[in-house]
Tab-separated table of C-alpha atoms in Angstrom:
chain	number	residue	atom	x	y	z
A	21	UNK	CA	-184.775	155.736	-171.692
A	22	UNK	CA	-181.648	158.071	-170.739
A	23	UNK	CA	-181.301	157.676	-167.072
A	24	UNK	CA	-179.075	159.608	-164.545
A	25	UNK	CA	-178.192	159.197	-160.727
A	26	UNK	CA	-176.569	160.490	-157.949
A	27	UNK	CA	-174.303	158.009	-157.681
A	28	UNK	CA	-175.314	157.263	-153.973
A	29	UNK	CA	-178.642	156.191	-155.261
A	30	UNK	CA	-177.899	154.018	-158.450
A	31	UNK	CA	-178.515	151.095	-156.638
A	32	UNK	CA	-182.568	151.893	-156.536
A	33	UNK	CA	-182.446	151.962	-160.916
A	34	UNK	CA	-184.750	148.449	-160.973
A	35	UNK	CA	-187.002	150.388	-158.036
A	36	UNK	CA	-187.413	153.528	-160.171
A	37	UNK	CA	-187.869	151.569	-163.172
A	38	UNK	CA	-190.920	149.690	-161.421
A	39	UNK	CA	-192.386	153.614	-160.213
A	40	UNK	CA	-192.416	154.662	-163.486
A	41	UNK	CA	-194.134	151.439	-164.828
A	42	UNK	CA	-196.906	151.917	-162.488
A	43	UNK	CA	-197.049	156.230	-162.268
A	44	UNK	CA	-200.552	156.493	-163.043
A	45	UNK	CA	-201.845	153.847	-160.849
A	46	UNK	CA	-199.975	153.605	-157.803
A	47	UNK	CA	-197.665	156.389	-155.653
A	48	UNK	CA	-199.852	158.972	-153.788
A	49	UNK	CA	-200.572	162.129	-155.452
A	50	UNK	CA	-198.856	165.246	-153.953
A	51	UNK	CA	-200.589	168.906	-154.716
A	52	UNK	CA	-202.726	169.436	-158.308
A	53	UNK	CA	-200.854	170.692	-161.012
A	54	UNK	CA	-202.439	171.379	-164.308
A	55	UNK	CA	-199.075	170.543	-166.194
A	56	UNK	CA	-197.578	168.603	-164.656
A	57	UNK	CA	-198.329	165.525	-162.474
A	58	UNK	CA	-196.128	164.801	-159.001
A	59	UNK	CA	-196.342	161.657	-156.943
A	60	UNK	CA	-194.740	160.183	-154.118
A	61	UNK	CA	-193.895	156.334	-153.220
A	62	UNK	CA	-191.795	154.159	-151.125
A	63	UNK	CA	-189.062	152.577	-152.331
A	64	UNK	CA	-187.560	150.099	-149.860
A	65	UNK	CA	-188.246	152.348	-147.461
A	66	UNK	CA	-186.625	155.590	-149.581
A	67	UNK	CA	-189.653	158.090	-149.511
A	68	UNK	CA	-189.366	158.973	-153.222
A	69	UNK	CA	-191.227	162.246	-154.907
A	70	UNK	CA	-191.062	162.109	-158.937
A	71	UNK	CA	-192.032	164.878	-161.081
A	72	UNK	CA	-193.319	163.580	-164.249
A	73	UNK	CA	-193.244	166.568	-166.665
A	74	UNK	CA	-195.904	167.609	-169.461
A	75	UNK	CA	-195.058	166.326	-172.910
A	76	UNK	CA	-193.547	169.090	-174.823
A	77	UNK	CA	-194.945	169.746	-177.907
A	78	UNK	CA	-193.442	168.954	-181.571
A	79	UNK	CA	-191.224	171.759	-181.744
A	80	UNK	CA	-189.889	171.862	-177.582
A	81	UNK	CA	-189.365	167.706	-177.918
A	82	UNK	CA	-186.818	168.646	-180.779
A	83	UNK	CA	-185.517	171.308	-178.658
A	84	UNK	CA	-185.328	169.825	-175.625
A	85	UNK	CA	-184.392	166.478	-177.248
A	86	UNK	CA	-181.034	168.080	-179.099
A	87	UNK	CA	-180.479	172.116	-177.869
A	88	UNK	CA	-181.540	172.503	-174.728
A	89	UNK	CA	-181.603	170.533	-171.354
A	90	UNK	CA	-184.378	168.984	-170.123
A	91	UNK	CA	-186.473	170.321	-167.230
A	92	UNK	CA	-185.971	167.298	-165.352
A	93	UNK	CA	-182.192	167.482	-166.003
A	94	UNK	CA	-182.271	171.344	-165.198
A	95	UNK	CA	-183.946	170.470	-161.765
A	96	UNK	CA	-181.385	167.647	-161.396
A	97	UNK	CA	-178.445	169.767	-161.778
A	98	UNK	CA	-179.869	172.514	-159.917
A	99	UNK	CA	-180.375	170.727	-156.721
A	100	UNK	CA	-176.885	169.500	-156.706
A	101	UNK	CA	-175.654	172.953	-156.799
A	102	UNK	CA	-177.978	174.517	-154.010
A	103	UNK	CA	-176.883	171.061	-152.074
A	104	UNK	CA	-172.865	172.008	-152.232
A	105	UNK	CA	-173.757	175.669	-151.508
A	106	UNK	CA	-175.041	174.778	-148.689
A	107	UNK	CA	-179.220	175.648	-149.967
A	108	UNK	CA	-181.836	173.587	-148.729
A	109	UNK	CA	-183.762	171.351	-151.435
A	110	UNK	CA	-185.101	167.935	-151.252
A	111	UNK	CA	-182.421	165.264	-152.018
A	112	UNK	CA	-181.802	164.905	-155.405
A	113	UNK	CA	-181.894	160.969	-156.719
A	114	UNK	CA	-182.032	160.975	-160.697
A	115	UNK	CA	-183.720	162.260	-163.980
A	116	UNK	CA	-185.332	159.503	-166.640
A	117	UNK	CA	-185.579	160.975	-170.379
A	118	UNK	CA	-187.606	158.914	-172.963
A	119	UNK	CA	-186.421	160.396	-176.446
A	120	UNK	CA	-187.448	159.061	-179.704
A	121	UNK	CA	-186.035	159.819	-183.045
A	122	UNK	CA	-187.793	163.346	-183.436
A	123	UNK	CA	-186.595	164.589	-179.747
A	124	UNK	CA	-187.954	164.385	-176.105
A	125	UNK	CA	-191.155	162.686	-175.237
A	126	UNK	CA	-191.207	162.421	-171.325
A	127	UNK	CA	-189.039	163.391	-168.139
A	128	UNK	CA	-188.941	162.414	-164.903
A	129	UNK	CA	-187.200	163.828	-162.014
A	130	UNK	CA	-186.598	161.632	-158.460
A	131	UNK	CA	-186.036	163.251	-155.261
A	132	UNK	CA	-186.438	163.054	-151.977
A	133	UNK	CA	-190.014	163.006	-150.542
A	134	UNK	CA	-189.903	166.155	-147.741
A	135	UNK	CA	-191.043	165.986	-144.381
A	136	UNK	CA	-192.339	169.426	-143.980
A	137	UNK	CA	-194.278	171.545	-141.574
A	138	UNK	CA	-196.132	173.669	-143.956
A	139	UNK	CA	-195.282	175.848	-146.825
A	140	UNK	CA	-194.527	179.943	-147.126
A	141	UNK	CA	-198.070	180.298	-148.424
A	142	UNK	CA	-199.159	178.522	-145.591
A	143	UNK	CA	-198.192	181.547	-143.590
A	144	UNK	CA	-200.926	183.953	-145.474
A	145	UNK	CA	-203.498	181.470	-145.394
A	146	UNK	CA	-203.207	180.532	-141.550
A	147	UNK	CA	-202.548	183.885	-139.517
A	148	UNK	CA	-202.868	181.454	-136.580
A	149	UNK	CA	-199.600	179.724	-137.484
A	150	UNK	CA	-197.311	178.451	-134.963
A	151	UNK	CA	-194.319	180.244	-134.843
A	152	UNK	CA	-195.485	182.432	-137.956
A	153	UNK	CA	-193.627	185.850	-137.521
A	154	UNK	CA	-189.952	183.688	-136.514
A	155	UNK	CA	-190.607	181.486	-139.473
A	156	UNK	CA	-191.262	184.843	-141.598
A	157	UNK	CA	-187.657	186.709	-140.497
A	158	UNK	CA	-185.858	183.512	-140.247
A	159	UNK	CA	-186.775	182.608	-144.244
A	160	UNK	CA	-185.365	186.225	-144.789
A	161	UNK	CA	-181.729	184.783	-143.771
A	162	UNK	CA	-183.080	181.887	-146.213
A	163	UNK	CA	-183.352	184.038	-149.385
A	164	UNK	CA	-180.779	186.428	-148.583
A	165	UNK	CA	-177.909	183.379	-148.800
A	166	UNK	CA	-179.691	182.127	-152.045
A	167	UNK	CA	-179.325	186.281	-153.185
A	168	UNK	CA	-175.563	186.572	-151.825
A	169	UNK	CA	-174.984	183.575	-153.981
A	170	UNK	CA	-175.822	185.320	-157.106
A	171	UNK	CA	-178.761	183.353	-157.499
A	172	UNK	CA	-182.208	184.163	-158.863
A	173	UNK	CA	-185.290	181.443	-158.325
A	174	UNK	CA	-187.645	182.559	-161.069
A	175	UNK	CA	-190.540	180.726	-159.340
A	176	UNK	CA	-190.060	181.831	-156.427
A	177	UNK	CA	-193.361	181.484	-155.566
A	178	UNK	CA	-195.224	180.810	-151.682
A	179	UNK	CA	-195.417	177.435	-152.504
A	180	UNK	CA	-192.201	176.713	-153.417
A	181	UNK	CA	-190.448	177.121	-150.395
A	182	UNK	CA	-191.131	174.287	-147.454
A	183	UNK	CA	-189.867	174.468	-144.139
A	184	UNK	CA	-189.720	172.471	-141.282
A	185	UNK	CA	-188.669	173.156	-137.410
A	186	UNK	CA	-186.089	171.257	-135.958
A	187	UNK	CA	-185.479	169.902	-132.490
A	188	UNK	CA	-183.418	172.886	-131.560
A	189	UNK	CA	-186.530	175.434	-132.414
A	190	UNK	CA	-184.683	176.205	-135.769
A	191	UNK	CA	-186.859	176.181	-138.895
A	192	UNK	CA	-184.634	174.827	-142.339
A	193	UNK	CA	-186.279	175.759	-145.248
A	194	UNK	CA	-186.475	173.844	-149.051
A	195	UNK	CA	-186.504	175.026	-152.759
A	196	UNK	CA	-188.781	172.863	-154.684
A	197	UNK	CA	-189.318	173.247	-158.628
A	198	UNK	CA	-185.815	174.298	-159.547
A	199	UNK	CA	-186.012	173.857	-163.418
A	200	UNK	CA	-186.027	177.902	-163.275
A	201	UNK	CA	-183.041	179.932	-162.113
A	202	UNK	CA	-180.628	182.321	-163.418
A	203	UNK	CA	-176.971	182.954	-162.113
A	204	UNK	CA	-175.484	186.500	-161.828
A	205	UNK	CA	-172.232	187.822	-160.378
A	206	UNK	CA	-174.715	189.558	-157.966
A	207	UNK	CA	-177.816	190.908	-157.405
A	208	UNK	CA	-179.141	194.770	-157.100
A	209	UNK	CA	-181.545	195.838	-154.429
A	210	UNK	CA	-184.507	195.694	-156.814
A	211	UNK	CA	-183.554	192.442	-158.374
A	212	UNK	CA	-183.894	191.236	-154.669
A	213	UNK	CA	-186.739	192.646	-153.842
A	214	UNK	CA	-188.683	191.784	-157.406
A	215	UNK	CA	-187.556	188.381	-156.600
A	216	UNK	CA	-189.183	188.615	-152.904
A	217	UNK	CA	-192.290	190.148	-154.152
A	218	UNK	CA	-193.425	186.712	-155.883
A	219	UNK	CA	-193.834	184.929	-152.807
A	220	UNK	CA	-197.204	187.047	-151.822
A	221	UNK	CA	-198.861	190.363	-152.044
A	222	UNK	CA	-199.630	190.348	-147.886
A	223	UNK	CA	-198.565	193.422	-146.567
A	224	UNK	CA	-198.308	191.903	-142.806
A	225	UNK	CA	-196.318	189.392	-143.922
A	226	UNK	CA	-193.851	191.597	-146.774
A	227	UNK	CA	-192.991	193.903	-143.436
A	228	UNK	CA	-191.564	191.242	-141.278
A	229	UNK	CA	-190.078	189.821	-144.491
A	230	UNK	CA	-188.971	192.533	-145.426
A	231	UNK	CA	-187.564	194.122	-141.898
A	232	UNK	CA	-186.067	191.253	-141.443
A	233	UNK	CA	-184.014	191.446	-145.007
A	234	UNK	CA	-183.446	194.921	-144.753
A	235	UNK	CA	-181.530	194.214	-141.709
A	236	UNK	CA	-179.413	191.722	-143.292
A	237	UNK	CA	-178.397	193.930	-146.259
A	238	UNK	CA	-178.091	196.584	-144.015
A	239	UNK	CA	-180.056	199.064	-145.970
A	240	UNK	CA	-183.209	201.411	-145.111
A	241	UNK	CA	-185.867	198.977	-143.675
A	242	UNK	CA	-188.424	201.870	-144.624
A	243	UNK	CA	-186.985	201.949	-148.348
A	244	UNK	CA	-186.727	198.389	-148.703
A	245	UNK	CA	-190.017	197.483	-147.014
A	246	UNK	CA	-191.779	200.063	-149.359
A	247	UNK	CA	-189.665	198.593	-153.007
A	248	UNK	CA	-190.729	195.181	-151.768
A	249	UNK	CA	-194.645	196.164	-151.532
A	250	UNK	CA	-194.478	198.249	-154.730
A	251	UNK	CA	-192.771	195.640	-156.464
A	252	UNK	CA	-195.998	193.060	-154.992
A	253	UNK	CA	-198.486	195.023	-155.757
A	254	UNK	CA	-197.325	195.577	-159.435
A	255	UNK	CA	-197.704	191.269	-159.595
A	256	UNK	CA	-200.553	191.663	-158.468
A	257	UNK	CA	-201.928	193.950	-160.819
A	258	UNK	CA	-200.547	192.234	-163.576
A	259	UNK	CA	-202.145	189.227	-162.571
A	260	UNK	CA	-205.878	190.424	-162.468
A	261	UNK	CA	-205.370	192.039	-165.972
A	262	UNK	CA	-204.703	188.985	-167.106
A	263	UNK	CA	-207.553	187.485	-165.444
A	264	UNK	CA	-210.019	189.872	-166.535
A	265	UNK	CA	-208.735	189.505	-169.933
A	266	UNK	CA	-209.264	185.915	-169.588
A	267	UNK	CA	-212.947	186.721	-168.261
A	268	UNK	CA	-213.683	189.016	-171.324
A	269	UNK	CA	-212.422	185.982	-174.031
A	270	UNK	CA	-214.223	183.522	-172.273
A	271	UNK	CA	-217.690	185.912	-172.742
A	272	UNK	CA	-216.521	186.792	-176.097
A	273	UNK	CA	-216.161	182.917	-176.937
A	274	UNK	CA	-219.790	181.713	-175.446
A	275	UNK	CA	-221.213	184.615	-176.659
């Protein structure tokens, strides 16, 4: 097993070592993903979330193994640099790779288990929200630093951001699932708004968003506003194509 820490944490390597020994059974399962399977524990009192990540298949373990870095290492590494830009993410602890002669088998990634209030997706699901419409403009200020810094989350999705309000009424907000980004010198108008329009297709909630951004950029909140809900809706689309192509397969199969 390849392990690497931030150095502040190597001290916890026989505690993560036990976690992993025990993943299936013990820890406390946090959301449902089909791919890949994320639990949290306590450590000596370190609240600890590891991502264990799907095995890759023949050809991706070779890939992964030699060519390519690892998602776990890719989330590592990723954190670190939102961290010393001065981006919110979960505290970043270490990455476990279990290679074998043919290439990568399993990887972990260790970070710090969030204390959150709720999620951006929490926002179109509970209209009732606390705070909803401040939370809404103030994560515009959120993604337009992570956009100024020539950054582009590819899953930037409303339930990858987390946010929590402080004791001064403040909100901080948290990337989570950072094994996708790319890095430019900077980023257009539509690359910022395509980038927006992942994190929902509510029009309520893409206006504030929106307004809010438009008035950070200091461009057209009518023009921006509108290229963020065009750019939404085409997701949108796109996504029940796919599902009524899935439908029509699935007939076609039991058919």
């Amino acid at each position: 097993m390849e392990k690497v820490f931030n150095p502040e944490y190597k001290h916890f390597e026989d505690r993560f070592d036990s976690i992993l020994k025990d993943f299936e059974t013990s820890g406390e399962q946090v959301g449902f993903g089909k791919r890949n399977a994320i639990r949290a524990f306590d450590a000596a009192g370190l609240k600890v979330n590891v991502k264990s990540f799907k095995s890759p298949n023949f050809i991706n373990g070779i890939v992964y193994g030699f060519f390519r870095k690892s998602k776990a290492q890719r989330s590592f590494e990723y954190a670190n640099l939102l961290l010393n830009k001065g981006i919110g993410t979960p505290q970043p602890f270490a990455y476990y790779l279990e290679k074998k002669t043919l290439g990568l088998q399993r990887s972990y990634y260790f970070s710090q288990q969030q204390d959150i209030d709720g999620m951006f997706q929490t926002l179109r699901f509970e209209p009732e929200f606390p705070d909803r419409e401040e939370i809404i403009r103030q994560s515009a200020a959120f993604y337009f630093k992570i956009h100024n810094e020539g950054i582009e989350f590819m899953d930037n999705t409303g339930g990858n951001t987390l946010f929590r309000k402080r004791a001064d009424g403040e909100y901080d907000f948290f990337l989570v699932d950072l094994n996708r980004m790319k890095f430019h010198e900077s980023i257009s108008l539509e690359q910022r708004a395509k980038n927006l329009a992942k994190l929902t297709t509510d029009k309520q909630i893409n206006s504030v968003l929106g307004t809010a951004y438009a008035k950070l950029y200091q461009v057209d909140e009518t023009l921006f506003c509108g290229l963020l809900q065009k750019e939404a809706d085409k997701l949108w689309d796109k996504f029940e194509r796919k599902r009524q192509l899935k439908r029509k397969l699935k007939f076609w199969k039991n058919y």
